[in-house]
Amino acid sequence: NAGVTQTPKFQVLKTGQSMTLQCAQDMNHNSMYWYRQDPGMGLRLIYYSASEGTTDKGEVPNGYNVSRLNKREFSLRLESAAPSQTSVYFCASSEGNEQFFGPGTRLTVL
Amino acid sequence: GESVGLHLPTLSVQEGDNSIINCAYSNSASDYFIWYKQESGKGPQFIIDIRSNMDKRQGQRVTVLLNKTVKHLSLQIAATQPGDSAVYFCAENDTGGFKTIFGAGTRLFVKA
């Protein structure tokens, strides 16, 4: 079991560029999540998907879109990146209260 | 808005001593409280959780205490080891369980 995998691990974008962060889990979990973590802070929920076919906004959804492609995959898209989106992005999945996190994607927007 | 926060940003303990990490929360309607450990360069890892109808729960070397009267949560680590060095986050789940709110984190340093 690989658990939760994320690609890429690192990315540098220029302001206005777009990109998609990929996330996949092999634990057959129904729920998946995207968080961002800024330096010295806790994680903030961007979007979540309670089950395949549904997505909902979290605490900080502005500037992002998500797609729950199937039960395994949940992608996060930045349509027009801004420096304020420089952060570490974590994907997670869960079946119950325990969330399993991926290794993160470190994104820098110049 | 609702928030979960921590009293101490850093904690330094001697190897073998017990550690206590504290957390304050503001949403009295939260159902579950969770502690996560995050090592450098990695994603958070679940340690232990507690339901709102409990006041204590024990795991292997860890104990979580919940005081709903003062909205306080603590994580106790017994016989702290160098491998316990990490940032610890408390978090709370709403009734549906999907919207987890994380605190800012406490960094634990274990001195050999």
mmCIF file of C-alpha atoms in Angstrom, chain A:
data_model
loop_
_atom_site.group_PDB
_atom_site.id
_atom_site.type_symbol
_atom_site.label_atom_id
_atom_site.label_comp_id
_atom_site.label_asym_id
_atom_site.label_seq_id
_atom_site.Cartn_x
_atom_site.Cartn_y
_atom_site.Cartn_z
ATOM 1 C CA ASN A 1 0.000 0.000 0.000
ATOM 2 C CA ALA A 2 1.398 3.369 -1.035
ATOM 3 C CA GLY A 3 -1.222 5.226 1.048
ATOM 4 C CA VAL A 4 -1.700 8.788 -0.243
ATOM 5 C CA THR A 5 0.551 9.935 -3.060
ATOM 6 C CA GLN A 6 0.942 13.454 -4.430
ATOM 7 C CA THR A 7 2.597 14.853 -7.520
ATOM 8 C CA PRO A 8 4.614 16.908 -8.049
ATOM 9 C CA LYS A 9 6.737 17.245 -4.893
ATOM 10 C CA PHE A 10 7.960 20.710 -5.822
ATOM 11 C CA GLN A 11 6.736 23.330 -8.287
ATOM 12 C CA VAL A 12 7.646 26.912 -9.136
ATOM 13 C CA LEU A 13 5.126 28.998 -11.061
ATOM 14 C CA LYS A 14 5.001 32.533 -12.331
ATOM 15 C CA THR A 15 2.055 34.723 -11.403
ATOM 16 C CA GLY A 16 -0.876 33.969 -13.699
ATOM 17 C CA GLN A 17 0.220 30.471 -14.672
ATOM 18 C CA SER A 18 -2.069 27.524 -14.068
ATOM 19 C CA MET A 19 -1.370 24.050 -12.770
ATOM 20 C CA THR A 20 -3.017 20.967 -11.335
ATOM 21 C CA LEU A 21 -1.853 19.125 -8.228
ATOM 22 C CA GLN A 22 -2.563 15.423 -8.345
ATOM 23 C CA CYS A 23 -3.523 13.181 -5.439
ATOM 24 C CA ALA A 24 -4.334 9.482 -5.305
ATOM 25 C CA GLN A 25 -5.087 7.033 -2.494
ATOM 26 C CA ASP A 26 -5.156 3.251 -2.533
ATOM 27 C CA MET A 27 -6.981 2.674 0.764
ATOM 28 C CA ASN A 28 -10.476 2.677 -0.753
ATOM 29 C CA HIS A 29 -11.437 5.689 1.363
ATOM 30 C CA ASN A 30 -14.597 7.566 0.545
ATOM 31 C CA SER A 31 -13.476 11.023 1.693
ATOM 32 C CA MET A 32 -10.615 13.124 0.389
ATOM 33 C CA TYR A 33 -9.304 16.579 1.271
ATOM 34 C CA TRP A 34 -6.987 19.346 0.149
ATOM 35 C CA TYR A 35 -5.207 21.541 2.706
ATOM 36 C CA ARG A 36 -2.628 24.270 2.541
ATOM 37 C CA GLN A 37 -0.014 24.878 5.230
ATOM 38 C CA ASP A 38 1.746 28.211 5.506
ATOM 39 C CA PRO A 39 4.984 28.635 7.496
ATOM 40 C CA GLY A 40 4.507 28.300 11.237
ATOM 41 C CA MET A 41 0.806 27.609 10.901
ATOM 42 C CA GLY A 42 -1.597 24.726 11.001
ATOM 43 C CA LEU A 43 -3.372 23.274 8.013
ATOM 44 C CA ARG A 44 -6.344 25.044 6.463
ATOM 45 C CA LEU A 45 -8.962 23.142 4.496
ATOM 46 C CA ILE A 46 -9.352 24.268 0.882
ATOM 47 C CA TYR A 47 -11.871 21.745 -0.471
ATOM 48 C CA TYR A 48 -13.076 18.314 0.461
ATOM 49 C CA SER A 49 -14.951 15.484 -1.185
ATOM 50 C CA ALA A 50 -17.115 13.488 1.190
ATOM 51 C CA SER A 51 -17.633 10.782 -1.421
ATOM 52 C CA GLU A 52 -17.086 10.136 -5.106
ATOM 53 C CA GLY A 53 -19.087 12.623 -7.154
ATOM 54 C CA THR A 54 -19.314 15.329 -4.488
ATOM 55 C CA THR A 55 -17.090 18.266 -3.592
ATOM 56 C CA ASP A 56 -17.529 21.077 -1.079
ATOM 57 C CA LYS A 57 -15.727 24.248 -0.092
ATOM 58 C CA GLY A 58 -13.592 24.360 2.987
ATOM 59 C CA GLU A 59 -12.182 27.326 4.868
ATOM 60 C CA VAL A 60 -10.085 28.893 2.069
ATOM 61 C CA PRO A 61 -11.492 27.861 -1.363
ATOM 62 C CA ASN A 62 -10.948 31.111 -3.288
ATOM 63 C CA GLY A 63 -8.565 30.750 -6.221
ATOM 64 C CA TYR A 64 -8.867 26.957 -6.371
ATOM 65 C CA ASN A 65 -10.972 24.335 -8.079
ATOM 66 C CA VAL A 66 -11.119 20.601 -7.484
ATOM 67 C CA SER A 67 -12.144 17.476 -9.331
ATOM 68 C CA ARG A 68 -12.968 14.119 -7.773
ATOM 69 C CA LEU A 69 -12.039 12.098 -10.829
ATOM 70 C CA ASN A 70 -12.950 8.739 -9.290
ATOM 71 C CA LYS A 71 -12.810 7.174 -5.848
ATOM 72 C CA ARG A 72 -8.999 7.098 -5.881
ATOM 73 C CA GLU A 73 -8.129 10.513 -7.287
ATOM 74 C CA PHE A 74 -8.774 14.084 -6.177
ATOM 75 C CA SER A 75 -7.046 16.930 -8.009
ATOM 76 C CA LEU A 76 -6.577 20.586 -7.094
ATOM 77 C CA ARG A 77 -6.308 23.232 -9.800
ATOM 78 C CA LEU A 78 -4.958 26.745 -9.647
ATOM 79 C CA GLU A 79 -6.304 28.581 -12.690
ATOM 80 C CA SER A 80 -4.251 31.759 -12.268
ATOM 81 C CA ALA A 81 -1.590 31.411 -9.603
ATOM 82 C CA ALA A 82 -0.873 34.295 -7.232
ATOM 83 C CA PRO A 83 2.062 34.811 -4.815
ATOM 84 C CA SER A 84 -0.408 34.425 -1.932
ATOM 85 C CA GLN A 85 -0.818 30.802 -3.007
ATOM 86 C CA THR A 86 2.799 30.025 -2.171
ATOM 87 C CA SER A 87 2.425 27.236 0.366
ATOM 88 C CA VAL A 88 2.763 23.540 1.040
ATOM 89 C CA TYR A 89 -0.278 21.616 -0.151
ATOM 90 C CA PHE A 90 -1.380 18.391 1.498
ATOM 91 C CA CYS A 91 -3.898 15.903 0.272
ATOM 92 C CA ALA A 92 -5.572 13.529 2.719
ATOM 93 C CA SER A 93 -8.107 10.734 2.709
ATOM 94 C CA SER A 94 -10.239 9.237 5.435
ATOM 95 C CA GLU A 95 -12.820 6.657 6.361
ATOM 96 C CA GLY A 96 -13.902 8.003 9.736
ATOM 97 C CA ASN A 97 -12.151 10.610 11.830
ATOM 98 C CA GLU A 98 -8.552 9.595 11.154
ATOM 99 C CA GLN A 99 -7.127 11.319 8.103
ATOM 100 C CA PHE A 100 -4.144 9.939 6.222
ATOM 101 C CA PHE A 101 -1.931 12.563 4.639
ATOM 102 C CA GLY A 102 0.286 12.575 1.597
ATOM 103 C CA PRO A 103 3.860 13.907 1.653
ATOM 104 C CA GLY A 104 2.871 17.340 0.343
ATOM 105 C CA THR A 105 3.624 19.553 -2.648
ATOM 106 C CA ARG A 106 5.763 22.632 -2.053
ATOM 107 C CA LEU A 107 4.520 25.365 -4.398
ATOM 108 C CA THR A 108 6.227 28.702 -4.946
ATOM 109 C CA VAL A 109 4.545 31.414 -7.001
ATOM 110 C CA LEU A 110 6.857 34.189 -8.148
#
